[in-house]
Structure formats: structure tokens, C-alpha cells
Short mmCIF file of C-alpha atoms in Angstrom, two decimals:
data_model
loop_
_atom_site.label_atom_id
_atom_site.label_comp_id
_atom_site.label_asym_id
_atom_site.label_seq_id
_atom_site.Cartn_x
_atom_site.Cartn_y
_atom_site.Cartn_z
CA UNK A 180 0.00 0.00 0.00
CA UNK A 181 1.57 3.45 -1.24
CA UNK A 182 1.81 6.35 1.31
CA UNK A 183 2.38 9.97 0.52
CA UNK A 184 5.98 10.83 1.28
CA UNK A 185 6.18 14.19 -0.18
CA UNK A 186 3.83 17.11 -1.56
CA UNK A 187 5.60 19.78 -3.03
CA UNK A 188 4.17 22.89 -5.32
CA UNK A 189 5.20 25.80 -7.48
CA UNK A 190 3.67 28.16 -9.77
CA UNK A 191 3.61 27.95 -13.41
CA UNK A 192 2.09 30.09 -16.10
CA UNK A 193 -1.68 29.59 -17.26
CA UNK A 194 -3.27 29.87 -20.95
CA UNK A 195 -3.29 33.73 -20.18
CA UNK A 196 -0.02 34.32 -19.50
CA UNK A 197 -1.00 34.65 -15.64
CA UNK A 198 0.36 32.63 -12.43
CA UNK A 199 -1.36 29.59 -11.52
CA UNK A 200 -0.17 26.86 -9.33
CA UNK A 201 1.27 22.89 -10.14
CA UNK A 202 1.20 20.21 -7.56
CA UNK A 203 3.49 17.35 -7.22
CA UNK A 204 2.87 14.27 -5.29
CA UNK A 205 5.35 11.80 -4.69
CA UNK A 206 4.39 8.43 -3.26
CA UNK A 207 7.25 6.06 -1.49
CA UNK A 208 6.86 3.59 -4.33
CA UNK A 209 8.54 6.40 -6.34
CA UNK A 210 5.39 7.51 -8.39
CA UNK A 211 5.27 11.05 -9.06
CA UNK A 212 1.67 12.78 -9.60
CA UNK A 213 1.18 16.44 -11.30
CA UNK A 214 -1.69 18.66 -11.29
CA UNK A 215 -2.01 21.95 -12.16
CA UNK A 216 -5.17 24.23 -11.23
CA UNK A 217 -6.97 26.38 -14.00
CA UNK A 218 -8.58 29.77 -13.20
CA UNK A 219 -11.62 31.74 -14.84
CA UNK A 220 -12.55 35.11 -15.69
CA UNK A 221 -16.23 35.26 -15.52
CA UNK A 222 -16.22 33.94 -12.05
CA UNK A 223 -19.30 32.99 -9.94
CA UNK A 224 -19.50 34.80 -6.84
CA UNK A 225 -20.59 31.34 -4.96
CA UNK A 226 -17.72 29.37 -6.69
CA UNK A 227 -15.20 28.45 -3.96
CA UNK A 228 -12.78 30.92 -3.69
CA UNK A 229 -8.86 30.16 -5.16
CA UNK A 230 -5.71 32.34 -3.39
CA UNK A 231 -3.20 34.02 -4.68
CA UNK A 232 -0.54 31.50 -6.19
CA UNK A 233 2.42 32.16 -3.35
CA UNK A 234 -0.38 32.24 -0.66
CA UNK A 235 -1.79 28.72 -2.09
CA UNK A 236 2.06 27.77 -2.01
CA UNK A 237 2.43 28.44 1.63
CA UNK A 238 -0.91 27.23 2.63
CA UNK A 239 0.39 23.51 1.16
CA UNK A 240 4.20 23.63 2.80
CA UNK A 241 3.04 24.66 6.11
CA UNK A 242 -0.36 23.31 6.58
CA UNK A 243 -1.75 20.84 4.15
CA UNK A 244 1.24 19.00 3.51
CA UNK A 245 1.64 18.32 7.25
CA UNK A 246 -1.43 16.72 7.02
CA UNK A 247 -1.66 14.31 4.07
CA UNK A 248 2.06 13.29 3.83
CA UNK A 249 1.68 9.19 5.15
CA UNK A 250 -1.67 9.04 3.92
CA UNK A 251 -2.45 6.82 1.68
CA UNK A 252 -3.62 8.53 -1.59
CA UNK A 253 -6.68 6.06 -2.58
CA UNK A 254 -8.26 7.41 1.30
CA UNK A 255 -9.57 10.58 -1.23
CA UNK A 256 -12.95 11.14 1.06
CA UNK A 257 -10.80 11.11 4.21
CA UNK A 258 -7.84 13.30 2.38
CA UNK A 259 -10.11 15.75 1.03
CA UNK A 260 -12.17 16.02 4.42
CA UNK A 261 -9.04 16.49 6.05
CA UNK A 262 -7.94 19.36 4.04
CA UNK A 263 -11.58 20.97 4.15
CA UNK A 264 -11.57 20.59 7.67
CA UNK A 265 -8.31 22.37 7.74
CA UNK A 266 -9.97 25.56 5.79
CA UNK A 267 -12.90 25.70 8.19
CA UNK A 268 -14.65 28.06 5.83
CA UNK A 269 -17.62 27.47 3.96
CA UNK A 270 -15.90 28.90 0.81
CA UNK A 271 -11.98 27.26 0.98
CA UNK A 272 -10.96 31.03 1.39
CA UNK A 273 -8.49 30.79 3.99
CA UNK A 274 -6.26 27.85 2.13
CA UNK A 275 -7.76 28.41 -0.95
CA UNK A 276 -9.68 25.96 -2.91
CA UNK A 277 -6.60 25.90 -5.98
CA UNK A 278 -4.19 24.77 -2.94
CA UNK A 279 -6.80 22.13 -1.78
CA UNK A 280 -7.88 20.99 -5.32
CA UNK A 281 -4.62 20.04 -6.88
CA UNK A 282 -3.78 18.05 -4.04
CA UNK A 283 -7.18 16.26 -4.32
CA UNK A 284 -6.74 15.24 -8.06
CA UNK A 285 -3.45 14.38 -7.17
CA UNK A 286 -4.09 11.72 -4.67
CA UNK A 287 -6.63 10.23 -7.59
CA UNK A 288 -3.98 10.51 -10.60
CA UNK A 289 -1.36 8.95 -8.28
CA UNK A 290 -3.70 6.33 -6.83
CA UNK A 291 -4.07 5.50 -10.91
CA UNK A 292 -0.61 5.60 -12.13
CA UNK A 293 0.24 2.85 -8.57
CA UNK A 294 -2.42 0.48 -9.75
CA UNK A 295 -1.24 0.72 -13.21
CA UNK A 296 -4.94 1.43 -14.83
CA UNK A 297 -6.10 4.77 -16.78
CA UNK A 298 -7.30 7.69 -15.12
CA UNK A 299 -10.71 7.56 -16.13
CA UNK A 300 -11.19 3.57 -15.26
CA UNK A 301 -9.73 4.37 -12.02
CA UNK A 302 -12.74 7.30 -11.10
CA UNK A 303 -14.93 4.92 -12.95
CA UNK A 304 -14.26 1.90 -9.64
CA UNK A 305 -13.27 3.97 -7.56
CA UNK A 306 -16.56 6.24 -7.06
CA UNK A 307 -18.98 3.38 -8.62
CA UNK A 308 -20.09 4.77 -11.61
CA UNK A 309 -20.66 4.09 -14.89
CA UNK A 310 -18.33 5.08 -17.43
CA UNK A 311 -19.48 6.69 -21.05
CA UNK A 312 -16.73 6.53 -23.40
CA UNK A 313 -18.03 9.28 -25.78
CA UNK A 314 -19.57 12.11 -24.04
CA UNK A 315 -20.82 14.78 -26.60
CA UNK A 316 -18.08 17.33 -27.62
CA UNK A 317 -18.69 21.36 -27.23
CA UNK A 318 -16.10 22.75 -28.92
CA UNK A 319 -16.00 26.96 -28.72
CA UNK A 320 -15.58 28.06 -31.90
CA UNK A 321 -16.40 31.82 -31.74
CA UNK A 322 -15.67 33.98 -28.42
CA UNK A 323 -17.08 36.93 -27.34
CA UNK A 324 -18.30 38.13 -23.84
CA UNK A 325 -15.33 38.76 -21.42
CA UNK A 326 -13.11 36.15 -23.14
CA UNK A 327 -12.89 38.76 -26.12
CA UNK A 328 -12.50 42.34 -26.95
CA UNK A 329 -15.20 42.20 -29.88
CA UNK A 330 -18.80 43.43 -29.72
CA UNK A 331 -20.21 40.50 -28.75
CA UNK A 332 -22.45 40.23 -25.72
CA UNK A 333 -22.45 36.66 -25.20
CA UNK A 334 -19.64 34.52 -24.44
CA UNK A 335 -19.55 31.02 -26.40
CA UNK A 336 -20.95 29.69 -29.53
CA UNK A 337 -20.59 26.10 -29.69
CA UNK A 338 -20.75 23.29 -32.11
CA UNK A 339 -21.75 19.97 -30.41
CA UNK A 340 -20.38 17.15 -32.09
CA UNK A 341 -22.74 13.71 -32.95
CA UNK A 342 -19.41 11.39 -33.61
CA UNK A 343 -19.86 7.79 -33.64
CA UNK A 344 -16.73 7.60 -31.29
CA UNK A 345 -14.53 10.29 -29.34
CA UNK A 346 -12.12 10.24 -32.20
CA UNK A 347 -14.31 11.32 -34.92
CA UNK A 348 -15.79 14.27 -32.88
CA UNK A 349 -12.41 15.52 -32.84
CA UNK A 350 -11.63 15.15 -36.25
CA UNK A 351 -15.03 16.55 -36.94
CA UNK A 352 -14.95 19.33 -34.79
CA UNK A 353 -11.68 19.97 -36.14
CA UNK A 354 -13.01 20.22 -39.28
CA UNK A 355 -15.54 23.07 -38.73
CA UNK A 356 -12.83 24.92 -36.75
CA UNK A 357 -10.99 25.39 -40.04
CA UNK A 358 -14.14 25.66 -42.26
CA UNK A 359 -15.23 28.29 -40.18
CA UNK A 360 -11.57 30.49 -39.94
CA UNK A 361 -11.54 30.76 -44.00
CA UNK A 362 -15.15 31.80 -44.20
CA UNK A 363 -14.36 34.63 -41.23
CA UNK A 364 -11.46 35.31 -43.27
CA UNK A 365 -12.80 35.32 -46.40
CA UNK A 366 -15.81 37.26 -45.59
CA UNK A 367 -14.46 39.80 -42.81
CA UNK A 368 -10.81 40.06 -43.44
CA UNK A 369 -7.75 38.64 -41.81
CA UNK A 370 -8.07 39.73 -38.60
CA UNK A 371 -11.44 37.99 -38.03
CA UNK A 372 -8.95 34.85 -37.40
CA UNK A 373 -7.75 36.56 -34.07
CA UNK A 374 -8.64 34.40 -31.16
CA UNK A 375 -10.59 34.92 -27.59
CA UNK A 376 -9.77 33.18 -24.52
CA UNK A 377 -10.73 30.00 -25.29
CA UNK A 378 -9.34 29.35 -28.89
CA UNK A 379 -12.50 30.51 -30.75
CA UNK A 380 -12.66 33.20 -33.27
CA UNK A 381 -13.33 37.17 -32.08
CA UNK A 382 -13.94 39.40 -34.85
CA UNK A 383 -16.82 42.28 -34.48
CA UNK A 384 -20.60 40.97 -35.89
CA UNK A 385 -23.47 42.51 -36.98
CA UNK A 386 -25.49 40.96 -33.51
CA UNK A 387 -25.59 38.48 -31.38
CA UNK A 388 -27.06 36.22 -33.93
CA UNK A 389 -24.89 36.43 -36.86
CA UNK A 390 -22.05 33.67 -35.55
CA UNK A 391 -25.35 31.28 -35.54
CA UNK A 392 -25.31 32.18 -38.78
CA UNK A 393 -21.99 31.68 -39.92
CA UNK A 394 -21.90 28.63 -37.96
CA UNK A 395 -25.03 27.25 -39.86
CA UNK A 396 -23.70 28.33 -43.25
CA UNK A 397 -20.83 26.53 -42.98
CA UNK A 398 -21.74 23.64 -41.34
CA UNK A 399 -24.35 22.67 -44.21
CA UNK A 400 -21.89 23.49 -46.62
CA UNK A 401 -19.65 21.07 -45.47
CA UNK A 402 -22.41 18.35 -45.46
CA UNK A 403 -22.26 17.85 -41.99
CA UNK A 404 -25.74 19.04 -40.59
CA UNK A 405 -26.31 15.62 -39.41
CA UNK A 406 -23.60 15.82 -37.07
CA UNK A 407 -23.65 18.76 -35.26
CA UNK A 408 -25.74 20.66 -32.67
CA UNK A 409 -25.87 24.18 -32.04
CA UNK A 410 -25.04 25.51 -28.29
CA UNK A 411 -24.37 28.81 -26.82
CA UNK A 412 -23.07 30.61 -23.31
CA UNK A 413 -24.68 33.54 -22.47
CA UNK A 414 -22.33 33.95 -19.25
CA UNK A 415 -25.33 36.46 -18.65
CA UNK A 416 -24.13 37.85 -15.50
CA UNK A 417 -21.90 39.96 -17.11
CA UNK A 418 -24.43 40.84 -19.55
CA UNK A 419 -26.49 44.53 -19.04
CA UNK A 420 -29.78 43.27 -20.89
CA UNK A 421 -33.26 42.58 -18.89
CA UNK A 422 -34.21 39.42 -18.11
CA UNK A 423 -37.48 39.88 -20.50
CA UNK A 424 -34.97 41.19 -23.48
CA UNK A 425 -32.89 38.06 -22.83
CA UNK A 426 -36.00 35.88 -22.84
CA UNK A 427 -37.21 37.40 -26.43
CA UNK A 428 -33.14 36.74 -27.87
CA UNK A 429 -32.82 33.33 -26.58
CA UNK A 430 -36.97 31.91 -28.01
CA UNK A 431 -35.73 33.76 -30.74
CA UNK A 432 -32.30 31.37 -31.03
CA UNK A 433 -34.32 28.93 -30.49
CA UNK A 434 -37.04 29.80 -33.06
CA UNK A 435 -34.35 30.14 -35.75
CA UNK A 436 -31.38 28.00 -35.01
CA UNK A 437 -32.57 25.13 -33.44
CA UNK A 438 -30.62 25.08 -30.63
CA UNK A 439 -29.67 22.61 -28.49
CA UNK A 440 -28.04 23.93 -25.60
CA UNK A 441 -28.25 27.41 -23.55
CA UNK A 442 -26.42 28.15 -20.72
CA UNK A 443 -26.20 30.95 -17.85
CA UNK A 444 -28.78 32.63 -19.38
CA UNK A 445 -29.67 35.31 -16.61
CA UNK A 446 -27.55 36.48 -13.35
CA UNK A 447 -26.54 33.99 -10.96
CA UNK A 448 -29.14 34.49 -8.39
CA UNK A 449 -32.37 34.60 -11.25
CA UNK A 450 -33.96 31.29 -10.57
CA UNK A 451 -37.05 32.18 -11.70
CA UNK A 452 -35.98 33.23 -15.22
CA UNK A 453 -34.26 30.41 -15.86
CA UNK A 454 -37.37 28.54 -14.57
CA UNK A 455 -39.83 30.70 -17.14
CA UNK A 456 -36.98 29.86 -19.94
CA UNK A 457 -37.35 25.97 -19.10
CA UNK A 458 -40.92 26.01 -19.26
CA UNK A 459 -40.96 27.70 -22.63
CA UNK A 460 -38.40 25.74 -24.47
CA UNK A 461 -37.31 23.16 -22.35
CA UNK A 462 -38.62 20.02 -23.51
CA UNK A 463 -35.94 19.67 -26.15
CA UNK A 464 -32.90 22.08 -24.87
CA UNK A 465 -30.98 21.64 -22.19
CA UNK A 466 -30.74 24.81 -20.21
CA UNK A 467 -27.70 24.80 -18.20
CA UNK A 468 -26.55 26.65 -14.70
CA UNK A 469 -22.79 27.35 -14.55
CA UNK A 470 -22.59 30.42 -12.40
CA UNK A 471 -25.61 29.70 -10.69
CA UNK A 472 -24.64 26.48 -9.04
CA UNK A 473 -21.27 26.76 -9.64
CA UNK A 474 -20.37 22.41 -8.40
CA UNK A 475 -21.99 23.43 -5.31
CA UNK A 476 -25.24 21.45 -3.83
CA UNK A 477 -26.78 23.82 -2.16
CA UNK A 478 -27.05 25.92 -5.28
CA UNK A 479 -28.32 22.43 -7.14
CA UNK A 480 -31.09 22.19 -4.48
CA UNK A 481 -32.10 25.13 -4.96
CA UNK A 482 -32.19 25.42 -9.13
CA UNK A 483 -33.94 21.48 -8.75
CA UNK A 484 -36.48 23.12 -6.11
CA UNK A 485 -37.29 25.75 -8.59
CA UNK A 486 -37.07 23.51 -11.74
CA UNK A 487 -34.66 26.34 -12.83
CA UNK A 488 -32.43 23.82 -15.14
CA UNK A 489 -32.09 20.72 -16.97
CA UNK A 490 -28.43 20.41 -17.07
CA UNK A 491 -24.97 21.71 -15.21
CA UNK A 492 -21.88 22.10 -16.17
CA UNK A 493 -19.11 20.39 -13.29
CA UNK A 494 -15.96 22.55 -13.26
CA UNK A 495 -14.20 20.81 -10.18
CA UNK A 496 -11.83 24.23 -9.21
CA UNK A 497 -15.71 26.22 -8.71
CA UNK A 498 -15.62 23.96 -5.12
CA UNK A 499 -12.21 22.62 -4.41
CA UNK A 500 -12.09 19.00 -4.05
CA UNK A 501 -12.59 15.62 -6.10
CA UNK A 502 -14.92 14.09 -3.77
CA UNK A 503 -17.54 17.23 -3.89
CA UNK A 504 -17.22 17.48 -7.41
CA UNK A 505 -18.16 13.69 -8.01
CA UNK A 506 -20.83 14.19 -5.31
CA UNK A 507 -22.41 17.18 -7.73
CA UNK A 508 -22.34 14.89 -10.75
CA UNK A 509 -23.94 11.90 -8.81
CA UNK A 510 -26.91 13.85 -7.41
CA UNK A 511 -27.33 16.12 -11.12
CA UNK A 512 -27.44 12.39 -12.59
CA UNK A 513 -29.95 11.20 -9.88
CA UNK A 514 -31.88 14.21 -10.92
CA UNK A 515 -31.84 13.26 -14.70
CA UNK A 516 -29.87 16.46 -15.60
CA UNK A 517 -27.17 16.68 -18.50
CA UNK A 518 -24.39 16.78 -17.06
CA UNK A 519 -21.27 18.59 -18.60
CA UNK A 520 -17.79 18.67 -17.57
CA UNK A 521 -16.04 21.73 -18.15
CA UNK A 522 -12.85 23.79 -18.72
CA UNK A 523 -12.24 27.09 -17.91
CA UNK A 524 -11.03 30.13 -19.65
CA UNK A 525 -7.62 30.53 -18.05
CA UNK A 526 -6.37 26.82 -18.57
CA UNK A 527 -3.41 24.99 -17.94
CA UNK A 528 -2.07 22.08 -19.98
CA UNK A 529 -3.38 19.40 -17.42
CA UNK A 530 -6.04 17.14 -19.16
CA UNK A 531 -7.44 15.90 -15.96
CA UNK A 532 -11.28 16.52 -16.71
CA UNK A 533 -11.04 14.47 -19.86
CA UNK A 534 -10.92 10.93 -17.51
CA UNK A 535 -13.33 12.79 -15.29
CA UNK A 536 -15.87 13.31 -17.80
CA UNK A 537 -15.61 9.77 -19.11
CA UNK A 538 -14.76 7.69 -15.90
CA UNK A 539 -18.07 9.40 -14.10
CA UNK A 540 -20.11 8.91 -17.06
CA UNK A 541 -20.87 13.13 -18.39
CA UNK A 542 -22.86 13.28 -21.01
CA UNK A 543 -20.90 16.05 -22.49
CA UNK A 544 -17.36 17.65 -22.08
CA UNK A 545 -16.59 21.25 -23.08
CA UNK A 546 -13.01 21.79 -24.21
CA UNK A 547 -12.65 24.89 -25.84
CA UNK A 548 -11.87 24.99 -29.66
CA UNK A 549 -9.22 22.86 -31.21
CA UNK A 550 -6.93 25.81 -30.84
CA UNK A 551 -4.38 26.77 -28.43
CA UNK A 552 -2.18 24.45 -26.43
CA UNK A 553 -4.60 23.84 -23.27
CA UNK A 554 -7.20 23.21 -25.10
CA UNK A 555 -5.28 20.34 -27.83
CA UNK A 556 -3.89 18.80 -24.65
CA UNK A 557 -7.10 17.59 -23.76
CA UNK A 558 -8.16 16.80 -27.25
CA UNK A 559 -5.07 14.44 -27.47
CA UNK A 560 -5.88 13.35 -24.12
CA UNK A 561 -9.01 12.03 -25.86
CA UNK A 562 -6.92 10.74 -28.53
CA UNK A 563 -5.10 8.64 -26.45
CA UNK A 564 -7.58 7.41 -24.96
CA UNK A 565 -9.86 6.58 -27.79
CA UNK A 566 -6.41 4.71 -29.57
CA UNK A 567 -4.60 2.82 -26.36
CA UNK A 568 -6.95 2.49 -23.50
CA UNK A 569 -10.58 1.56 -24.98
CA UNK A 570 -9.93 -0.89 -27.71
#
């Protein structure tokens, strides 16, 4: 049985150019375990709150790390209540939930590489689930919203990829990406291949409908309209439109476009819109909460209470530990909900929630575009997966 022997941590640069933190485990077998913590920019205000990275550094040498090392690293409910406990906040402010969280994947990762099985099998036994091997694919191909200094409102437009297998969503989604970045060139110039945050394109548009558009257009021109879906992120919090306006816009995607995905439509405490929203379109999209129950179950109580949602997206650094996030994904899956696992903007290249979203059974996973290294470090991840571990 492997113990901890050391935990050591450091900071490294994230997909903005911006200090984040890496975590090393090191068991006495002689396995060594890395994870490194993303960070967003449109942040919830009830996600669990992350430190600054030398503070989160400190917090692990002098009080975590005096805690875990000897522990063995398959104990995750009993290492991650230890290291909550050690917070004693409800929000992981005082350690910070980036100092707790890559400690917490780290003990699963490391538990994986000592028994010698993939990542994703090893969630899959370890938390009794059931695996799905090919999750739908959301791949961001135009940005706008914070993650983008163009005119656009909202935040993501997504393509949602109906691949036989993992592999041919990539290559599929892959596809579009390209399709799409000589049409924006083509039709709005060179610089409408500049990217956002998260890979996709940024140039200005007419409104907040005209990437559907594009999207559309090229899609059925490259005779693929059977295999794709149409998605978007509002990330309306940051958004300065009523909650009627937004109601009008988003039946009106709907109306046209055929959606089938919409998520944080209104601001993070507006149950009751998203509960109007569900009611008028809801029987075939999923409407999703990201800020508003940001991996947290009180928040999910609440949004089920209201029948506010449908589907959630699981980001596991919005509340700080393995074991909560897999909690959130068992009761959204009790609840019939879509579950998605997600990235963030400000990503590192650690392709962790790739075996998460397969090993606990997601019905989606949201990536990014097939841009930018973060985000093609969890597409290979896929890859690899797809080619050495499932046939």
C-alpha cells in the first residue's frame, strides 16, 4: 500500500499568461503525480474561492502538507475532508480551494498511475459509476463576452459534435474549426482569425445572432448538418440586458437556429428566469446553470427546487475537491440532468477533466476549440484514450 511521502508545489504560467499553481505528489513507491489548477474570468460569486498562487504555495508547505504526507492517496474522502476541515470556511478562502484541489486530483492521478490502470477507469471503480466513453463534444468556436475584446455580448458559440466515437468528434470538430476560420477570413478580413480566450474566433458581428449564422452556413456546406448541434453561453451575469430582453433573444435562437443547448442565461441568483426559460423551451434544450450552481449542492437544491435547469456544467476548481465534485455529478445524474464537464477560460495544460468526464459517465465535455495548447492537450488526451486504452 503506497503512502504519501512528499507534496511539493510551485507556480507555473496559465493559458493567459497569468500565475497559476502545479502540484506534485510523490508516493514512497517512487510515483510522481502532477496537477495543475486552472482559473476563470467570468467567475461565480458562490464558486469556492482560489488564493493568490504564493499564498496557495504556503498554505500547502506549512499546513496541508503536514497533514496528508503518510496518507495513503486512494483514502480521497478522508484526504479531502481532512484538508476541508483544515480551511474551516464554507468557501476554501483561507487555504484556498486551488491549494486544496490540486492536491485532491493528485491523490486520484497517483492512486491510478500505482495500480497501473487509466485515469478515467480508475474514477470509474473507484466512485462506482458508470463510465461513457463518448460524451458529446462542445467545442467553442467563436468567443465573445469577457473572453474577447469584440462586440459581442455573449460569451460562447458552440458546435456539439454527434461522432460515432470520441475520435471522430475531434476530427469533426476539427473540421468546422478550419471551415469556419476561411469563411471569417474570407468574408471579414484577416483579422477575423484573431482568437478569444478560449481558442475561438473574435472578430466584431453585426449581432448576437450572426455567428449562428456563420456557424449554420458553414456547417451545411460542409455536409455535416447531421452531425452537429448548435449551443451557446450567455455567461449572462456579465451581460447589461433585462431578463425579459434576454428571454425574447434566446426563443428567438431557439425559433431560428434550433438550438440545443443554452447556458447561464440570466444572473446567478435569477432562478425564476431560468425557470420561465425551461418552461418555454425546455422540452428539447438543455438549459444549463454554470454560475448559478457553480459544483456546489446547495445551489443544485435550490435550481432542482425551482425547476430552474435541466443540465450543469461540473468545473471541479468552482468547489475545491474531487470528492464534492463527483458528489455534484452523482446527485445532477440522480436528478436526470445533462451533465457537462467543463474547462475554464484561463487553462493549464493538465487534461485531468477528460478521464473525469468519461470515468463518471458526463454526457458532455466542453473543451474549448481545437486551438491553443490547453485546449489540444485535452483533445489528445481524448486521442489517447480513444487509440490505447478503450480498444
Amino acid at each position: 500500500m503506497a503512502k504519501i511521502k512528499n507534496i511539493r508545489a510551485y507556480k507555473i504560467l496559465d493559458s493567459r499568461g497569468e500565475w497559476t499553481i502545479e502540484t506534485e505528489i510523490f508516493l514512497d513507491n517512487g510515483i510522481i503525480s502532477r496537477a495543475s489548477v486552472p482559473q476563470g474570468k467570468s467567475v461565480g460569486s458562490f464558486e469556492a474561492k482560489s488564493v493568490l498562487p504564493d499564498k496557495a504555495i504556503e498554505s500547502i508547505e506549512e499546513t496541508l502538507s503536514p497533514l496528508i504526507i503518510g496518507k495513503n492517496p486512494e483514502d480521497q474522502n478522508e484526504i479531502d475532508d481532512i484538508m476541508i476541515q483544515a480551511d474551516n470556511t464554507p468557501d476554501k478562502s483561507r487555504l484556498g480551494a486551488n491549494s486544496i484541489l490540486g492536491i485532491s486530483i493528485n491523490c486520484a492521478r497517483a492512486s491510478a498511475l500505482a495500480q497501473n490502470i487509466p485515469l478515467w477507469k480508475y474514477l470509474e471503480t473507484k466512485f462506482n459509476l458508470s463510465a461513457n466513453t463518448n460524451p458529446r463534444l462542445f467545442l467553442n468556436v467563436i468567443n465573445g463576452g469577457m473572453h474577447a475584446g469584440n462586440n459581442l455580448k455573449f460569451q460562447e458559440y458552440i458546435i456539439i459534435s454527434k461522432g460515432e466515437n470520441l475520435t471522430k468528434s475531434v476530427g469533426l470538430g476539427a473540421s468546422i474549426y478550419q471551415a469556419v476560420k476561411k469563411y471569417l477570413i474570407k468574408n471579414l478580413g484577416k483579422t477575423a482569425s484573431c482568437l478569444g480566450d478560449e481558442g475561438g474566433f473574435a472578430p466584431n458581428f453585426p449581432d448576437e445572432l450572426a455567428p449562428f449564422e456563420i456557424l449554420k452556413k458553414v456547417i451545411d456546406e460542409e455536409g455535416l448538418s447531421d452531425k452537429f448541434d448548435l449551443g451557446m453561453d450567455a455567461a449572462a451575469s456579465n451581460v447589461d440586458v433585462s431578463s425579459q430582453e434576454l428571454i425574447k433573444t434566446y426563443e428567438e435562437i431557439k425559433k431560428k437556429f434550433n438550438v440545443l443547448y443554452l447556458e447561464d442565461l440570466f444572473g446567478e441568483e435569477d432562478f425564476e428566469n431560468f425557470s420561465k426559460l425551461k418552461e418555454s423551451i425546455g422540452n428539447n434544450t438543455i438549459i444549463a446553470g454554470d454560475d448559478l450552481t457553480t459544483t456546489n449542492i446547495k445551489r443544485m437544491k435550490i435550481a432542482k427546487e425551482k425547476e430552474s435547469i435541466n443540465g450543469i456544467i461540473i468545473k471541479p476548481n468552482q468547489i475545491g475537491t474531487l470528492t464534492e465534485t463527483i458528489q455534484a455529478i452523482k446527485l445532477a445524474k440522480e436528478w436526470g440532468w445533462f451533465v457537462i464537464v467543463s474547462h475554464r477560460s484561463g487553462e493549464t495544460n493538465d487534461d485531468f477533466i477528460v478521464d473525469l468526464a468519461l470515468g463518471t459517465g458526463a454526457d458532455g465535455l466542453k473543451i474549448g476549440s481545437p486551438a491553443r495548447g490547453e485546449r489540444i492537450a485535452k483533445l489528445n488526451r481524448i486521442l489517447q484514450i480513444q487509440r490505447n486504452e478503450l480498444n
